[in-house]
Amino acid sequence: QQQVKQSPQSLIVQKGGISIINCAYENTAFDYFPWYQQFPGKGPALLIAIRPDVSEKKEGRFTISFNKSAKQFSLHIMDSQPGDSATYFCAARGGSNYKLTFGKGTLLTVNP
Amino acid sequence: EPEVTQTPSHQVTQMGQEVILRCVPISNHLYFYWYRQILGQKVEFLVSFYNNEISEKSEIFDDQFSVERPDGSNFTLKIRSTKLEDSAMYFCASRGLVLIYEQYFGPGTRLTVT
């Protein structure tokens, strides 16, 4: 019940295209859903996050769509750029200690 | 911009040896975390720490692991007797009281147990 399932495992997109990564969760106690971007050899960096009382959040080229009834959320990267090539992790926060449960990650490659 | 720092960046140790991984969280943060990422796998929660005590730990965090905040700036993870399966990236994270939802991660320490 603590799992966060992420798909696809890898994604190749052409420059200028839209990248879409999906996540699903089971635990209805999760109350905060961040996305992290990780470059090789670096730690995860917070990209964008959403709370379940909002259905969509947009920051620049990055948008989170959230479907509370389906317990799913997704990251959309518009106008994908080669510099966006990284591993993306969805996560969910639960419990009083704010620990994060991560998905398995999606390796995004944006071809020039 | 303030950031979480970790040392060393890479630690190689022999099985059975003790290792200490060090972290300097963002200075006004009060909540600290350790996560682990085995190569190619997801990031996994190990332990959270607040007010000088463990607030939550995962099943991975057994008696071989301990955490400490020895002074006002450092936060350490000790593995008493390393095993081959402890080889992983270890990330420290911290969060403050204002942006309570946001955890900031350090660059990680790659631990290799031979």
PDB file of C-alpha atoms in Angstrom, chain B residues 21-112:
ATOM      1  CA  LEU B  21      28.867   9.194   5.963  1.00  0.00           C
ATOM      2  CA  ARG B  22      28.650  12.890   6.661  1.00  0.00           C
ATOM      3  CA  CYS B  23      26.101  15.504   5.740  1.00  0.00           C
ATOM      4  CA  VAL B  24      25.779  19.213   6.365  1.00  0.00           C
ATOM      5  CA  PRO B  25      22.089  20.111   6.034  1.00  0.00           C
ATOM      6  CA  ILE B  26      20.830  23.561   5.129  1.00  0.00           C
ATOM      7  CA  SER B  27      21.567  25.725   8.134  1.00  0.00           C
ATOM      8  CA  ASN B  28      18.081  26.632   9.367  1.00  0.00           C
ATOM      9  CA  HIS B  29      16.548  23.230   8.672  1.00  0.00           C
ATOM     10  CA  LEU B  30      15.424  21.071  11.563  1.00  0.00           C
ATOM     11  CA  TYR B  31      14.337  17.808   9.951  1.00  0.00           C
ATOM     12  CA  PHE B  32      16.887  15.442   8.490  1.00  0.00           C
ATOM     13  CA  TYR B  33      16.662  12.297   6.433  1.00  0.00           C
ATOM     14  CA  TRP B  34      18.804   9.574   4.951  1.00  0.00           C
ATOM     15  CA  TYR B  35      17.767   7.769   1.778  1.00  0.00           C
ATOM     16  CA  ARG B  36      19.484   5.032  -0.170  1.00  0.00           C
ATOM     17  CA  GLN B  37      19.562   4.271  -3.880  1.00  0.00           C
ATOM     18  CA  ILE B  38      20.964   0.970  -5.048  1.00  0.00           C
ATOM     19  CA  LEU B  39      22.328   1.280  -8.574  1.00  0.00           C
ATOM     20  CA  GLY B  40      19.518   1.443 -11.092  1.00  0.00           C
ATOM     21  CA  GLN B  41      16.787   1.255  -8.486  1.00  0.00           C
ATOM     22  CA  LYS B  42      14.498   3.715  -6.771  1.00  0.00           C
ATOM     23  CA  VAL B  43      15.368   5.975  -3.888  1.00  0.00           C
ATOM     24  CA  GLU B  44      14.394   4.356  -0.565  1.00  0.00           C
ATOM     25  CA  PHE B  45      13.756   6.005   2.784  1.00  0.00           C
ATOM     26  CA  LEU B  46      16.054   4.930   5.606  1.00  0.00           C
ATOM     27  CA  VAL B  47      15.479   7.228   8.565  1.00  0.00           C
ATOM     28  CA  SER B  48      14.173  10.596   9.677  1.00  0.00           C
ATOM     29  CA  PHE B  49      15.634  12.613  12.541  1.00  0.00           C
ATOM     30  CA  TYR B  50      14.264  15.527  14.489  1.00  0.00           C
ATOM     31  CA  ASN B  51      15.070  17.131  17.806  1.00  0.00           C
ATOM     32  CA  ASN B  52      18.070  14.882  18.303  1.00  0.00           C
ATOM     33  CA  GLU B  53      16.215  11.647  17.960  1.00  0.00           C
ATOM     34  CA  ILE B  54      15.018   9.229  15.319  1.00  0.00           C
ATOM     35  CA  SER B  55      11.414   9.997  14.421  1.00  0.00           C
ATOM     36  CA  GLU B  56      10.915   7.160  11.967  1.00  0.00           C
ATOM     37  CA  LYS B  57      12.987   4.395  10.426  1.00  0.00           C
ATOM     38  CA  SER B  58      12.423   1.848   7.697  1.00  0.00           C
ATOM     39  CA  GLU B  59      12.930  -1.888   7.905  1.00  0.00           C
ATOM     40  CA  ILE B  60      16.223  -1.390   6.068  1.00  0.00           C
ATOM     41  CA  PHE B  61      17.537   0.650   9.011  1.00  0.00           C
ATOM     42  CA  ASP B  62      18.521  -2.232  11.283  1.00  0.00           C
ATOM     43  CA  ASP B  63      20.901  -2.369  14.245  1.00  0.00           C
ATOM     44  CA  GLN B  64      23.895  -1.954  11.955  1.00  0.00           C
ATOM     45  CA  PHE B  65      22.824   1.606  11.176  1.00  0.00           C
ATOM     46  CA  SER B  66      22.880   4.627  13.431  1.00  0.00           C
ATOM     47  CA  VAL B  67      22.519   8.359  12.979  1.00  0.00           C
ATOM     48  CA  GLU B  68      23.843  11.246  14.965  1.00  0.00           C
ATOM     49  CA  ARG B  69      23.946  15.005  14.983  1.00  0.00           C
ATOM     50  CA  PRO B  70      27.266  15.457  16.775  1.00  0.00           C
ATOM     51  CA  ASP B  71      27.227  19.252  16.579  1.00  0.00           C
ATOM     52  CA  GLY B  72      25.070  22.063  15.274  1.00  0.00           C
ATOM     53  CA  SER B  73      25.877  21.487  11.634  1.00  0.00           C
ATOM     54  CA  ASN B  74      26.726  17.865  10.849  1.00  0.00           C
ATOM     55  CA  PHE B  75      24.407  14.901  10.479  1.00  0.00           C
ATOM     56  CA  THR B  76      26.029  11.481  10.160  1.00  0.00           C
ATOM     57  CA  LEU B  77      25.039   7.976   9.129  1.00  0.00           C
ATOM     58  CA  LYS B  78      27.145   5.151  10.544  1.00  0.00           C
ATOM     59  CA  ILE B  79      27.129   1.618   9.264  1.00  0.00           C
ATOM     60  CA  ARG B  80      28.794  -0.553  11.889  1.00  0.00           C
ATOM     61  CA  SER B  81      29.751  -3.627   9.897  1.00  0.00           C
ATOM     62  CA  THR B  82      29.253  -3.147   6.193  1.00  0.00           C
ATOM     63  CA  LYS B  83      27.881  -5.854   3.930  1.00  0.00           C
ATOM     64  CA  LEU B  84      28.162  -6.189   0.171  1.00  0.00           C
ATOM     65  CA  GLU B  85      24.489  -5.285  -0.155  1.00  0.00           C
ATOM     66  CA  ASP B  86      25.099  -1.933   1.537  1.00  0.00           C
ATOM     67  CA  SER B  87      26.749  -0.747  -1.684  1.00  0.00           C
ATOM     68  CA  ALA B  88      24.576   2.130  -2.866  1.00  0.00           C
ATOM     69  CA  MET B  89      24.274   5.888  -3.158  1.00  0.00           C
ATOM     70  CA  TYR B  90      23.317   7.416   0.166  1.00  0.00           C
ATOM     71  CA  PHE B  91      21.499  10.722   0.079  1.00  0.00           C
ATOM     72  CA  CYS B  92      20.998  13.097   2.940  1.00  0.00           C
ATOM     73  CA  ALA B  93      18.015  15.438   2.828  1.00  0.00           C
ATOM     74  CA  SER B  94      16.720  18.210   5.022  1.00  0.00           C
ATOM     75  CA  ARG B  95      13.654  20.373   5.312  1.00  0.00           C
ATOM     76  CA  GLY B  96      12.751  23.488   7.206  1.00  0.00           C
ATOM     77  CA  LEU B  97       9.725  24.856   8.977  1.00  0.00           C
ATOM     78  CA  VAL B  98       8.615  27.324   6.322  1.00  0.00           C
ATOM     79  CA  LEU B  99       8.471  25.229   3.141  1.00  0.00           C
ATOM     80  CA  ILE B 100       7.514  22.186   5.171  1.00  0.00           C
ATOM     81  CA  TYR B 101       6.763  20.000   2.200  1.00  0.00           C
ATOM     82  CA  GLU B 102      10.040  20.469   0.415  1.00  0.00           C
ATOM     83  CA  GLN B 103      12.960  18.178   1.076  1.00  0.00           C
ATOM     84  CA  TYR B 104      16.308  19.204  -0.338  1.00  0.00           C
ATOM     85  CA  PHE B 105      18.737  16.467  -1.239  1.00  0.00           C
ATOM     86  CA  GLY B 106      22.497  16.445  -1.132  1.00  0.00           C
ATOM     87  CA  PRO B 107      24.631  15.126  -4.012  1.00  0.00           C
ATOM     88  CA  GLY B 108      25.073  11.766  -2.328  1.00  0.00           C
ATOM     89  CA  THR B 109      27.889   9.490  -1.214  1.00  0.00           C
ATOM     90  CA  ARG B 110      28.579   6.459  -3.333  1.00  0.00           C
ATOM     91  CA  LEU B 111      29.451   3.610  -0.977  1.00  0.00           C
ATOM     92  CA  THR B 112      31.207   0.610  -2.483  1.00  0.00           C
TER      93      THR B 112
END
